[in-house]
PDB file of C-alpha atoms in Angstrom:
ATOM      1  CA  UNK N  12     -46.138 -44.389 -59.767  1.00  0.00           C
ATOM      2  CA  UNK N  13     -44.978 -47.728 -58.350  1.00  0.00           C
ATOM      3  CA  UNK N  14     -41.442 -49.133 -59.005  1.00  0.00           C
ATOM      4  CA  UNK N  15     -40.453 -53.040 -58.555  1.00  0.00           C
ATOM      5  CA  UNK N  16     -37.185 -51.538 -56.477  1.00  0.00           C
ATOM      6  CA  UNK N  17     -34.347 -48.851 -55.996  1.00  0.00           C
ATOM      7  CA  UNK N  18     -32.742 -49.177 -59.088  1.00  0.00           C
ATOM      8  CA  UNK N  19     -35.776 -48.725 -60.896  1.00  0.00           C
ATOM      9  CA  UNK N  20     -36.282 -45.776 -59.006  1.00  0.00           C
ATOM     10  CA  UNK N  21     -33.368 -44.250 -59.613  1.00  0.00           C
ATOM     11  CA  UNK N  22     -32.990 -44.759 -63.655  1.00  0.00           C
ATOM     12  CA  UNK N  23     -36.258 -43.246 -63.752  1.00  0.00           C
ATOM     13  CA  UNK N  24     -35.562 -40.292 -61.565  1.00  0.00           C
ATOM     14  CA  UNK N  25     -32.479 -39.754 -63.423  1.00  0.00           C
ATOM     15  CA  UNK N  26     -33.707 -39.253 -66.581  1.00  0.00           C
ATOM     16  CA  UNK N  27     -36.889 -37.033 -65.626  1.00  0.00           C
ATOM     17  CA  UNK N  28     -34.253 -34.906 -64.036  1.00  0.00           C
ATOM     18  CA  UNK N  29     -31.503 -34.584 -66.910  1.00  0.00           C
ATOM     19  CA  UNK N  30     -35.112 -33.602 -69.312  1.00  0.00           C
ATOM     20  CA  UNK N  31     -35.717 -31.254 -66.426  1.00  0.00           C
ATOM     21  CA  UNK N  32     -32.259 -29.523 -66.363  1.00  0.00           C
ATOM     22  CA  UNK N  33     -31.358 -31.015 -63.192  1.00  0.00           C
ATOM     23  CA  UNK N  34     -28.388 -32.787 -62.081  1.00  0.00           C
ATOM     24  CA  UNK N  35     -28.376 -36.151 -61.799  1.00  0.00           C
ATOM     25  CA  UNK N  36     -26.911 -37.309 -58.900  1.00  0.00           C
ATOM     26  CA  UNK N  37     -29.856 -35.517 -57.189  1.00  0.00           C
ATOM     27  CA  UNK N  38     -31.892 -39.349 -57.844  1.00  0.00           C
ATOM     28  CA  UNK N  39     -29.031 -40.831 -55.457  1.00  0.00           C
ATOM     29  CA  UNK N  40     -29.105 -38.076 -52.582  1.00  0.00           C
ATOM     30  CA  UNK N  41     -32.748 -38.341 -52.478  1.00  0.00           C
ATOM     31  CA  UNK N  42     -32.763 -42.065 -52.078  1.00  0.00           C
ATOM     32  CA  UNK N  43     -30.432 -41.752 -49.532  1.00  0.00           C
ATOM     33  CA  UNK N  44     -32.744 -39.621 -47.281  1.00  0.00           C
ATOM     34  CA  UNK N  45     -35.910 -41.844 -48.210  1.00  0.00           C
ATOM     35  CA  UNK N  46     -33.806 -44.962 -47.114  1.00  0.00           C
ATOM     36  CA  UNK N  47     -32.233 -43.072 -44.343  1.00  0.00           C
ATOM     37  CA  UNK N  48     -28.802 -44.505 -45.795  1.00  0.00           C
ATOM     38  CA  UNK N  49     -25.476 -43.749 -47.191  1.00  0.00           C
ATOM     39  CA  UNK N  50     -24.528 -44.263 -50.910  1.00  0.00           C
ATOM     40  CA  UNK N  51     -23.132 -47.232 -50.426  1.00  0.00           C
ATOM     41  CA  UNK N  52     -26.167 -48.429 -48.188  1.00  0.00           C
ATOM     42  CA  UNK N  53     -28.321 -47.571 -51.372  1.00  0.00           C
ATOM     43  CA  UNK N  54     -26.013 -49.236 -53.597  1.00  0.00           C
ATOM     44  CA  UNK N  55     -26.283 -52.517 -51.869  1.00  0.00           C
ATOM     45  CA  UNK N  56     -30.180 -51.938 -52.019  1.00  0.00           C
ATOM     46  CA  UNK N  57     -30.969 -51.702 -55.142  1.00  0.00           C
ATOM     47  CA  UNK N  58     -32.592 -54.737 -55.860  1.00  0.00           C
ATOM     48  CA  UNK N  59     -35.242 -53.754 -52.478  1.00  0.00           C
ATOM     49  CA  UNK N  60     -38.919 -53.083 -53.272  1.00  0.00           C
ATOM     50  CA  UNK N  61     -39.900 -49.583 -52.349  1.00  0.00           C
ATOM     51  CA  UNK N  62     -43.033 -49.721 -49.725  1.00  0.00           C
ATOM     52  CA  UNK N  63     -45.796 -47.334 -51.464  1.00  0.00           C
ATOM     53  CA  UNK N  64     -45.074 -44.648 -48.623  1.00  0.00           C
ATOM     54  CA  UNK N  65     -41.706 -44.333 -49.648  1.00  0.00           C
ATOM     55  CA  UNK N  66     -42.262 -44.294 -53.717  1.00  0.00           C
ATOM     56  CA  UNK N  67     -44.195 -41.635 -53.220  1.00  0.00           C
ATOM     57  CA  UNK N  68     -41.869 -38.932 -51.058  1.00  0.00           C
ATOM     58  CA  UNK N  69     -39.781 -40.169 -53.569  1.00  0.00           C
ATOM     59  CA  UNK N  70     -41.744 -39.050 -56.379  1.00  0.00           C
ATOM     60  CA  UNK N  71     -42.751 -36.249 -54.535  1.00  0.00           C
ATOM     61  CA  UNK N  72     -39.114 -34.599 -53.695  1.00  0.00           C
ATOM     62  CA  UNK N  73     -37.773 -35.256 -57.389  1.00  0.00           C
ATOM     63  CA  UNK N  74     -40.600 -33.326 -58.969  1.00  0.00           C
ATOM     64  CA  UNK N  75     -39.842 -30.264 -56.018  1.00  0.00           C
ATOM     65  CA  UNK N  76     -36.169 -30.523 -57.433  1.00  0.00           C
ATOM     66  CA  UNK N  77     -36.793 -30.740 -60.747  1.00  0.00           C
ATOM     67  CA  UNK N  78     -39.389 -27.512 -60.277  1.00  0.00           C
ATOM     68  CA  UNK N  79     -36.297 -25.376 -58.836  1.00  0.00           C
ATOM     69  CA  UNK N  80     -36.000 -26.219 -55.263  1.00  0.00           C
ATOM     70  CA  UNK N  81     -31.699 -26.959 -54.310  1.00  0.00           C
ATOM     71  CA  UNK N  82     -31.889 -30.889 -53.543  1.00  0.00           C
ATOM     72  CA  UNK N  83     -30.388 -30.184 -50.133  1.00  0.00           C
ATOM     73  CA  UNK N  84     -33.453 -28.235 -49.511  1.00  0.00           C
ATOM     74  CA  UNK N  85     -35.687 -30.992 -50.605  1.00  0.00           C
ATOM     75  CA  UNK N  86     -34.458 -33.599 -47.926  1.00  0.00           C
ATOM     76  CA  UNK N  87     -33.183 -31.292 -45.349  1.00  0.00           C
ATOM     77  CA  UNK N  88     -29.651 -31.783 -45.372  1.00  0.00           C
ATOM     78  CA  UNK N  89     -26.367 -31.456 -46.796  1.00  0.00           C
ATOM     79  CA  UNK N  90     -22.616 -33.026 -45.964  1.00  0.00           C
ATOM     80  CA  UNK N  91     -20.171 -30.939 -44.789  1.00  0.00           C
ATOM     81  CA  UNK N  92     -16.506 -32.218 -43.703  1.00  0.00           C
ATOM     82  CA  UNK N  93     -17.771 -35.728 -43.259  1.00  0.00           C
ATOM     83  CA  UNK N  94     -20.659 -34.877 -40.630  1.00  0.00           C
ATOM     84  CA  UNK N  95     -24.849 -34.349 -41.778  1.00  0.00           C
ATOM     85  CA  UNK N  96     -26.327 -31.160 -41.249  1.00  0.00           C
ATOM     86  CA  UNK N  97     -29.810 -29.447 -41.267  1.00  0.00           C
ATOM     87  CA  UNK N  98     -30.505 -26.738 -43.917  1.00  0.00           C
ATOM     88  CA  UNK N  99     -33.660 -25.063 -45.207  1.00  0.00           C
ATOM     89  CA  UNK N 100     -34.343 -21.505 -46.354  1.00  0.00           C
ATOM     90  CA  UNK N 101     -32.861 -19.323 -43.789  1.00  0.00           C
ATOM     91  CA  UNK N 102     -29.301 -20.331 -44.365  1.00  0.00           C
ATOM     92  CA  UNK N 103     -26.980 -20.698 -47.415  1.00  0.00           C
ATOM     93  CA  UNK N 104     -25.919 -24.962 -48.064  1.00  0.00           C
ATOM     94  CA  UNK N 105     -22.557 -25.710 -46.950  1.00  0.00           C
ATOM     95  CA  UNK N 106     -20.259 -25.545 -50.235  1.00  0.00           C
ATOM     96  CA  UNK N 107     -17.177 -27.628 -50.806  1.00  0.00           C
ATOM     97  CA  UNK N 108     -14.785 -24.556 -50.505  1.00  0.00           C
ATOM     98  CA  UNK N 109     -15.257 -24.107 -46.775  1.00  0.00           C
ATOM     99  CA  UNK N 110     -14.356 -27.173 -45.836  1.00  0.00           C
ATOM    100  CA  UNK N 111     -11.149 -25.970 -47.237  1.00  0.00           C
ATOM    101  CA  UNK N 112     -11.328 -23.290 -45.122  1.00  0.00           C
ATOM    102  CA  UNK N 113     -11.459 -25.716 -41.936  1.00  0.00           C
ATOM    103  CA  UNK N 114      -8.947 -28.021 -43.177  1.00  0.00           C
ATOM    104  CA  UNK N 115      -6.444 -24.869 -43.602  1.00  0.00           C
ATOM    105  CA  UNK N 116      -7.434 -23.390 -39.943  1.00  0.00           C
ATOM    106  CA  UNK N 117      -7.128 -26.678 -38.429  1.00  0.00           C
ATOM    107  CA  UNK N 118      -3.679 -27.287 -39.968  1.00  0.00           C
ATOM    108  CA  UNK N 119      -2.424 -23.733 -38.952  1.00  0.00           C
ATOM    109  CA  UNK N 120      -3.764 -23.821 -35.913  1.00  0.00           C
ATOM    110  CA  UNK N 121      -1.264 -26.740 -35.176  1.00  0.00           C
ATOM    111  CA  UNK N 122       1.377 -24.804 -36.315  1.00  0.00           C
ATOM    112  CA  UNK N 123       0.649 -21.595 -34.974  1.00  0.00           C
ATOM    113  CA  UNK N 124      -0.162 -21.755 -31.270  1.00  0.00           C
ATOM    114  CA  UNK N 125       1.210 -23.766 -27.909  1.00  0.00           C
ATOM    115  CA  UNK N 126      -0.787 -25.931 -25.896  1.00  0.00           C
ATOM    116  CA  UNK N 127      -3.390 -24.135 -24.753  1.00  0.00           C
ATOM    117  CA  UNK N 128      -7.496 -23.239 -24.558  1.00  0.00           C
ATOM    118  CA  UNK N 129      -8.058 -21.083 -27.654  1.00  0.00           C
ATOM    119  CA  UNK N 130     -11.183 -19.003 -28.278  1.00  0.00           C
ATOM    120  CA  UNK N 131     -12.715 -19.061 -31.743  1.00  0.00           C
ATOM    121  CA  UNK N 132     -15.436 -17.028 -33.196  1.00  0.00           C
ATOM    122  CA  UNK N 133     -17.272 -18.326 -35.968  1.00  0.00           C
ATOM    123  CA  UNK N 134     -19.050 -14.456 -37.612  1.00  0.00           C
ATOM    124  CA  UNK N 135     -21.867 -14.811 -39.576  1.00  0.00           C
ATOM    125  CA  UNK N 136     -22.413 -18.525 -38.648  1.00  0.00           C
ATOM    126  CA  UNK N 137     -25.142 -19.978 -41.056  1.00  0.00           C
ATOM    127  CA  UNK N 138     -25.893 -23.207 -40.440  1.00  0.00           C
ATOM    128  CA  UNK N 139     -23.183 -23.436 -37.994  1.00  0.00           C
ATOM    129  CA  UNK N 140     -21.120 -25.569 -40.561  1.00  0.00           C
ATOM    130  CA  UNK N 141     -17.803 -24.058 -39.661  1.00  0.00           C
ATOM    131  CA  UNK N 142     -18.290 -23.513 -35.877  1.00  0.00           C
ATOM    132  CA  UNK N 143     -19.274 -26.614 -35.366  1.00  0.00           C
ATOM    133  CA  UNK N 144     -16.967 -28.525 -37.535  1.00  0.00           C
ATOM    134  CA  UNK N 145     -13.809 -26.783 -35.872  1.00  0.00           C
ATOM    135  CA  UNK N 146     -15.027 -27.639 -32.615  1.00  0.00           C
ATOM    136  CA  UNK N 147     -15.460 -31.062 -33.710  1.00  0.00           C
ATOM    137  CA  UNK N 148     -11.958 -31.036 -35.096  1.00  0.00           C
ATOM    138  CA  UNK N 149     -10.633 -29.616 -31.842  1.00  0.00           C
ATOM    139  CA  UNK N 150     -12.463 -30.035 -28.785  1.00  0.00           C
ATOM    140  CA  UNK N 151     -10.280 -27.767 -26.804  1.00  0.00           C
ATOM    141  CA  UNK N 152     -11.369 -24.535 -28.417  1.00  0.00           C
ATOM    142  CA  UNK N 153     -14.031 -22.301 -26.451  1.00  0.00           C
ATOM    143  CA  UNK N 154     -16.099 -21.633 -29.792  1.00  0.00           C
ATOM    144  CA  UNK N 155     -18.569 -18.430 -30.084  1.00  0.00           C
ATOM    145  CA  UNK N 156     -20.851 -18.741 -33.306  1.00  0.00           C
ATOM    146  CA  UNK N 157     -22.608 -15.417 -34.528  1.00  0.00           C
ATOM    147  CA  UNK N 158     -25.310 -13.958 -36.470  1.00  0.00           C
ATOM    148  CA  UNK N 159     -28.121 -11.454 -37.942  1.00  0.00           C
ATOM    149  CA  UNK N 160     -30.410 -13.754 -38.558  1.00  0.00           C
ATOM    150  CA  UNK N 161     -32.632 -15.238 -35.725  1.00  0.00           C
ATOM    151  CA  UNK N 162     -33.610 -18.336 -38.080  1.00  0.00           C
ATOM    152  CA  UNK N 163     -30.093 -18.845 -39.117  1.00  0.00           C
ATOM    153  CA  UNK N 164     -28.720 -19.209 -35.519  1.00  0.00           C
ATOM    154  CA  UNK N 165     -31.689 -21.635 -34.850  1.00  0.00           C
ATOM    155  CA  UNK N 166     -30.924 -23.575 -37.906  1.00  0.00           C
ATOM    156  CA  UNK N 167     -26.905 -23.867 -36.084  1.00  0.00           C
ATOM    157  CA  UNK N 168     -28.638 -24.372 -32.769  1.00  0.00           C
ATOM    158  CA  UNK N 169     -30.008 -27.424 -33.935  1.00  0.00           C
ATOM    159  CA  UNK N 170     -27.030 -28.641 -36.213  1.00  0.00           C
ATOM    160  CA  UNK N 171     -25.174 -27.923 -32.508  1.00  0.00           C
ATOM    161  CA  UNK N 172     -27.217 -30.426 -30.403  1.00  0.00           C
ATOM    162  CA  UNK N 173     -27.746 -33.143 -33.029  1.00  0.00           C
ATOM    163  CA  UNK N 174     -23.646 -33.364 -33.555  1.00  0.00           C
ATOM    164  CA  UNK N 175     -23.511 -32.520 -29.706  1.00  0.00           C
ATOM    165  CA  UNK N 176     -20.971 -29.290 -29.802  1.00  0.00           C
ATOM    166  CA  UNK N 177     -20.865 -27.021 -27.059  1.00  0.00           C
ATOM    167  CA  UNK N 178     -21.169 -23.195 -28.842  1.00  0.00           C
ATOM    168  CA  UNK N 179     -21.769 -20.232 -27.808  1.00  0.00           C
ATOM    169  CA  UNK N 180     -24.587 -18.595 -30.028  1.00  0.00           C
ATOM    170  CA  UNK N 181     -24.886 -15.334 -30.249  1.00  0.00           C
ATOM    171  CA  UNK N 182     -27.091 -12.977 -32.308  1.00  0.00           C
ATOM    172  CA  UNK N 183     -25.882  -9.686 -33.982  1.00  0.00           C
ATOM    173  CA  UNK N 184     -24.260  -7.808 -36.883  1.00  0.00           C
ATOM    174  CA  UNK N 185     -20.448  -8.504 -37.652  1.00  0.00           C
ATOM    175  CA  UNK N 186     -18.442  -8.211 -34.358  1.00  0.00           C
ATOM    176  CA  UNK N 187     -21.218  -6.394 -32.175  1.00  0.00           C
ATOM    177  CA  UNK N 188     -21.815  -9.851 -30.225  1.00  0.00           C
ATOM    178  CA  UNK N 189     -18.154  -9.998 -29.331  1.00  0.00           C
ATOM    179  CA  UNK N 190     -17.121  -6.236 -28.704  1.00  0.00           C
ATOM    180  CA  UNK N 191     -14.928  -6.287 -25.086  1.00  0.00           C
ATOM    181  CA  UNK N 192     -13.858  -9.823 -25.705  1.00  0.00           C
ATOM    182  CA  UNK N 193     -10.201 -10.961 -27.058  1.00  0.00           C
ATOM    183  CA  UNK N 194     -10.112 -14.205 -29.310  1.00  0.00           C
ATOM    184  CA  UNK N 195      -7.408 -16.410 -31.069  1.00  0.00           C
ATOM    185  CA  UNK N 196      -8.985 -17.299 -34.073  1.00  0.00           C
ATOM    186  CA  UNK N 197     -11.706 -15.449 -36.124  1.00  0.00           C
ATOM    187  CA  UNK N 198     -12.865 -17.387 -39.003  1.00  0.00           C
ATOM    188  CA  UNK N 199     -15.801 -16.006 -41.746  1.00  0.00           C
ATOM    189  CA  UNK N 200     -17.708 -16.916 -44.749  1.00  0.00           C
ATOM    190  CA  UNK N 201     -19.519 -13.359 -45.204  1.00  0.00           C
ATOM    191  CA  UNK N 202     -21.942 -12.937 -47.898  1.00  0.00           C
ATOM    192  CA  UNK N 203     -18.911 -11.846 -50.700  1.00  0.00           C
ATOM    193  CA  UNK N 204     -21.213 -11.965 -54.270  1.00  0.00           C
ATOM    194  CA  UNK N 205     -21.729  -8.162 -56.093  1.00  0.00           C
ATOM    195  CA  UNK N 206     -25.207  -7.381 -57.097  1.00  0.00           C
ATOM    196  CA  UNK N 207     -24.391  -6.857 -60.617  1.00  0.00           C
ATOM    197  CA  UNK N 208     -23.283 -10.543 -60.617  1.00  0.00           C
ATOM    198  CA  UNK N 209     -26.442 -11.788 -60.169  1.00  0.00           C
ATOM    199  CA  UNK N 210     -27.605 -11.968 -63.369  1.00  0.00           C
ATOM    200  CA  UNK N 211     -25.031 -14.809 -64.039  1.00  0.00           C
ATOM    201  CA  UNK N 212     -25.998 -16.874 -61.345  1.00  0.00           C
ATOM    202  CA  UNK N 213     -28.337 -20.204 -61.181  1.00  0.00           C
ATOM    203  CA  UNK N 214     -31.687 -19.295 -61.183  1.00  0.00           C
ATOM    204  CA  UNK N 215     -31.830 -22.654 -58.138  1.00  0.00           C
ATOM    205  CA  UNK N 216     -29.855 -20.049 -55.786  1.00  0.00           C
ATOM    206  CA  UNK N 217     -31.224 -16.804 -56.565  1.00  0.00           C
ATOM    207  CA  UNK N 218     -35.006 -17.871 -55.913  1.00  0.00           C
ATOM    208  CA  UNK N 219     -34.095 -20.288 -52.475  1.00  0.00           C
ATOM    209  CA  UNK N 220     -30.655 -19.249 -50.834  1.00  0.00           C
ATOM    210  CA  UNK N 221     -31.214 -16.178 -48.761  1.00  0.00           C
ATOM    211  CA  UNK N 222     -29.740 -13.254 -50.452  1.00  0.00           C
ATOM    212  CA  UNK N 223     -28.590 -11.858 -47.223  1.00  0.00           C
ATOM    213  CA  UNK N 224     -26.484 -14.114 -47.034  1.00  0.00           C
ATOM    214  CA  UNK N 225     -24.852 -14.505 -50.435  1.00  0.00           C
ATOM    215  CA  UNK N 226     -24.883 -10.511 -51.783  1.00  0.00           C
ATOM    216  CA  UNK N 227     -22.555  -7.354 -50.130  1.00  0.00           C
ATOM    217  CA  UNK N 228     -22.237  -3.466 -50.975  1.00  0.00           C
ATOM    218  CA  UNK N 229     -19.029  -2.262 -52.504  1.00  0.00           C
ATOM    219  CA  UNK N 230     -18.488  -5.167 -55.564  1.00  0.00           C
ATOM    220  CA  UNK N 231     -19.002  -7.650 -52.741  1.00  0.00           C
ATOM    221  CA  UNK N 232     -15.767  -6.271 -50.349  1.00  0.00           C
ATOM    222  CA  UNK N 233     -17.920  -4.077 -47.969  1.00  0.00           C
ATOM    223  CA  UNK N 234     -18.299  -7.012 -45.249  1.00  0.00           C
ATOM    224  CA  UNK N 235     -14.432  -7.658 -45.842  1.00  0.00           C
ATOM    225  CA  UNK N 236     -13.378  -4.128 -45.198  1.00  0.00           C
ATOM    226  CA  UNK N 237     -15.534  -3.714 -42.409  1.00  0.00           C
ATOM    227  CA  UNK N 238     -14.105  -6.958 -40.557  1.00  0.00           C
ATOM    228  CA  UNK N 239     -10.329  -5.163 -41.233  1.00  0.00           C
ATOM    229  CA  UNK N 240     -11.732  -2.275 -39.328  1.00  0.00           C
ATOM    230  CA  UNK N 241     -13.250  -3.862 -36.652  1.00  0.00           C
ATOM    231  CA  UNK N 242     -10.646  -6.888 -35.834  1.00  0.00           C
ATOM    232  CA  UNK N 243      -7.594  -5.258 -34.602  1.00  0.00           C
ATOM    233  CA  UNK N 244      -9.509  -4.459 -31.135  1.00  0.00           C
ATOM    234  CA  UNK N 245     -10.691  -7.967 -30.562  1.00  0.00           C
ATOM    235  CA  UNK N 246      -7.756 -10.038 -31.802  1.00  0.00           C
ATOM    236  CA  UNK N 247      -4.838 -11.622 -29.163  1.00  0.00           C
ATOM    237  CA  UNK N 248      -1.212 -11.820 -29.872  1.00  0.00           C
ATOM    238  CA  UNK N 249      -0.466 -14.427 -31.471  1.00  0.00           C
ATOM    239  CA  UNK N 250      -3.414 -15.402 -33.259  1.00  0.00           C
ATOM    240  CA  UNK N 251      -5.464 -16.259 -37.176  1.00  0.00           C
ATOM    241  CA  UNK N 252      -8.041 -14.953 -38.956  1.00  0.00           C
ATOM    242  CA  UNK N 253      -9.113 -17.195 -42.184  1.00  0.00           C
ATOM    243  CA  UNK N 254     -12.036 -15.937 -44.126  1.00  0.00           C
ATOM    244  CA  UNK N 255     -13.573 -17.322 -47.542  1.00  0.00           C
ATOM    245  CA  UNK N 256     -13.212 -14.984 -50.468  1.00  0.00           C
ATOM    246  CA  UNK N 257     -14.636 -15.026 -54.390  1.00  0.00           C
ATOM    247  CA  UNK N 258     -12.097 -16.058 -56.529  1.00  0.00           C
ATOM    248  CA  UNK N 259     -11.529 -12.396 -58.037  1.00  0.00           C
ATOM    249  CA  UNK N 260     -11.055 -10.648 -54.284  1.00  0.00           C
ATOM    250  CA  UNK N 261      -7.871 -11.886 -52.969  1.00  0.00           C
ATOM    251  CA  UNK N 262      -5.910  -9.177 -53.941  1.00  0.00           C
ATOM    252  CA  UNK N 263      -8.225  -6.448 -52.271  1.00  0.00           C
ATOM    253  CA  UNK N 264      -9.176  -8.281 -49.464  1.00  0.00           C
ATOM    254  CA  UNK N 265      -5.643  -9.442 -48.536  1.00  0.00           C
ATOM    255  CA  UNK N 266      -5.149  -5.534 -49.191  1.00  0.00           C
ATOM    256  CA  UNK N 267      -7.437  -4.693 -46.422  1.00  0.00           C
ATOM    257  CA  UNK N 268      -5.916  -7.324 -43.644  1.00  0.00           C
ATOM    258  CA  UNK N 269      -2.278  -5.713 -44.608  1.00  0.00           C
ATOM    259  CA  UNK N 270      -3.532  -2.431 -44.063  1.00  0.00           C
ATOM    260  CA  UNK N 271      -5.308  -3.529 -40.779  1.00  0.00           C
ATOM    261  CA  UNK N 272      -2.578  -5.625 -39.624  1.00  0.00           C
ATOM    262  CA  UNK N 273       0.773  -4.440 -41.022  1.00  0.00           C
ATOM    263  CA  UNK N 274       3.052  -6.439 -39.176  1.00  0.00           C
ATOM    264  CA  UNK N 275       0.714  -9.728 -40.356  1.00  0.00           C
ATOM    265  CA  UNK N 276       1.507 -12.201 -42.686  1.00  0.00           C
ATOM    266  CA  UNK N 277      -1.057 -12.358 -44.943  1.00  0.00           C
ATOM    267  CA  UNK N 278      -1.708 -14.848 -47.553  1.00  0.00           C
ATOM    268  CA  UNK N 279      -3.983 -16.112 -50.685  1.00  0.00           C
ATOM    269  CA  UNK N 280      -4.684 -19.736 -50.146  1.00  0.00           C
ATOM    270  CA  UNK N 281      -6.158 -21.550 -53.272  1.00  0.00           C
ATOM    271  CA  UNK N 282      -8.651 -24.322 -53.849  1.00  0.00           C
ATOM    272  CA  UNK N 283      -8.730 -27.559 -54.788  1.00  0.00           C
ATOM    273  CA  UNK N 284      -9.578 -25.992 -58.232  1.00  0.00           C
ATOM    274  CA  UNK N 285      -6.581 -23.387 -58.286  1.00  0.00           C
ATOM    275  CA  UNK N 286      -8.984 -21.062 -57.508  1.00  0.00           C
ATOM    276  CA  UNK N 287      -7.781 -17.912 -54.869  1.00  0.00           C
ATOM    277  CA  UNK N 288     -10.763 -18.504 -52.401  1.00  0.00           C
ATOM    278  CA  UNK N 289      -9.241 -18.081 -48.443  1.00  0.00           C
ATOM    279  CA  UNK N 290      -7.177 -15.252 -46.857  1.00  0.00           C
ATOM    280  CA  UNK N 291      -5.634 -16.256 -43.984  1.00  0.00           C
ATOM    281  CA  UNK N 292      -3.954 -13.085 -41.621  1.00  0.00           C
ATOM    282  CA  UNK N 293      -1.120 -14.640 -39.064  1.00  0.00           C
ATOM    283  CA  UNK N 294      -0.829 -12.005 -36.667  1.00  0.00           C
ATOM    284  CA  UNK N 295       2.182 -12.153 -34.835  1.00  0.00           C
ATOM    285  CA  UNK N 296       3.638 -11.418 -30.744  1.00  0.00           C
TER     286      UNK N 296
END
C-alpha cells in the first residue's frame, strides 16, 4: 500500500481504525514513532513522501492496533509527565492519573519538609514512571524503585538509563525490599481493580496489560490494607505517603491509613475529572 505522503497516510489510517473500533488518534501516535517526531514535527510533514520502508511499519502497526494490541504497545512507548518511556507486556502503560499523583507529591513535598536529602520509595514500580519522574522533578531525593516482577524492573531499568536517573532497583513483594530501612516518602500505584470488575473492562487491557498488575484480593483493597500494616515500621517523622486509588476506594483506603496512622492527616485528593483517585497520609513529628 503506497501513499503520495503523511497526510495521506494518516486519513487512511484513521478511517480503517474508526471501522475497526479503534481510536483515532492512534494514526497520529504511530506516525510519530515511524518519523521519530513529535506531533507538531508530523504536522509540519505532512505534505513528505513516505520511503516504502516506512509505509509499510506503518501499515504494519495500524493493522496490530486495530487487531487488539494497546497503541503504546505497538511502537514501544508512551508519555508520561512530559518525558518518553519504554513499555511492552510486562508492565501496565503509564495513565494520565499518576501524573497527578507526582504533581501532588512534588507540590507537598515543598510544603512538607526542610532542606534536606529525602529518601523515596517508589513500591511496585512498573515501568519506573513514577520513580523516575520524581527523581527527575527533584534531583535531591535518594530514590529506591521496587518490584515482583523481574521483567517489570528491567522494563524501569531501561526507562532509568535512557532518561539518566540514578535508582535504586530492587526486586520483591510490597515492602520486603525495604524492611530495616526508614524513608520520607512512600509513593504506590498497586494493582487496585476487583476481579468481578473485569467483565466491564476493554477487552485491549484484559488480553495485553499484565493482570498482576491491574487485579487485587479483597474488592481490590487487599494491597492497600497490607501497605497500612506494613508502613508504620519503615516511615520517618515527618514524612508522606501518596498512593493511587479507584475512584470508589477512597473512603476505605483513607480508612486504613487513619487506622495505621492515627495522628496522620489523611486526605482524598481528586482528579482532573472530579474523580477521588489519590490518598495522601501526612504523618506528622
Amino acid at each position: 500500500m503506497i501513499y503520495k505522503n503523511v497526510m495521506e497516510a494518516l486519513d487512511w489510517a484513521s478511517s480503517f481504525l474508526v471501522d475497526n473500533g479503534r481510536e483515532e488518534t492512534a494514526a497520529r501516535i504511530v506516525m510519530q514513532h515511524i518519523l521519530g517526531t513529535s506531533y507538531s514535527g508530523v504536522m509540519l510533514h505532512l505534505q513528505d513522501v513516505l520511503s516504502i520502508e516506512q509505509g509499510e511499519q506503518f501499515v504494519a502497526l495500524i493493522e496490530e492496533h486495530a487487531n487488539g494490541r494497546p497503541v503504546q504497545y505497538c511502537v514501544g512507548s508512551e508519555e508520561f509527565y512530559g518525558r518518553t518511556f519504554l513499555v511492552d507486556e510486562s508492565v501496565l502503560i503509564p495513565r494520565p492519573e499518576t501524573e497527578e499523583l507526582v504533581l501532588g507529591t512534588v507540590n507537598r513535598i515543598g510544603q512538607i519538609f526542610q532542606d534536606k536529602a529525602l529518601k523515596l520509595a517508589d513500591i511496585g514500580t512498573g515501568s519506573g514512571a513514577i520513580a523516575i519522574s520524581m527523581k527527575l522533578e527533584c534531583p535531591e531525593l535518594i530514590v529506591v524503585a521496587t518490584d515482583l516482577s523481574v521483567a517489570a524492573l528491567s522494563t524501569a531499568q531501561k526507562n532509568a538509563r535512557l532518561l539518566a536517573a540514578d535508582i535504586d532497583f530492587r526486586l520483591g513483594d510490597l515492602t520486603e525490599p525495604l524492611v530495616g530501612e526508614k524513608f520520607d516518602v512512600v509513593l504506590s500505584n498497586p494493582p487496585y481493580i476487583a476481579f468481578d470488575e473485569a467483565q466491564e473492562m476493554s477487552n485491549i487491557v484484559l488480553e495485553h496489560e499484565p493482570h498482576s498488575a491491574l487485579f487485587a484480593e479483597e474488592d481490590g483493597l487487599m494491597l492497600y490494607r497490607k501497605l497500612a500494616e506494613q508502613l508504620p515500621a519503615l516511615m520517618n517523622r515527618p514524612s508522606l505517603i501518596g498512593l493511587e486509588i479507584g475512584y470508589t476506594q477512597g473512603e476505605q483506603v483513607a480508612k486504613f491509613f487513619k487506622d495505621s496512622f492515627p495522628q496522620a492527616t489523611v486526605t482524598v485528593g481528586k482528579d482532573i475529572n472530579g474523580k477521588p483517585r489519590m490518598i495522601f497520609c501526612e504523618i506528622h513529628v
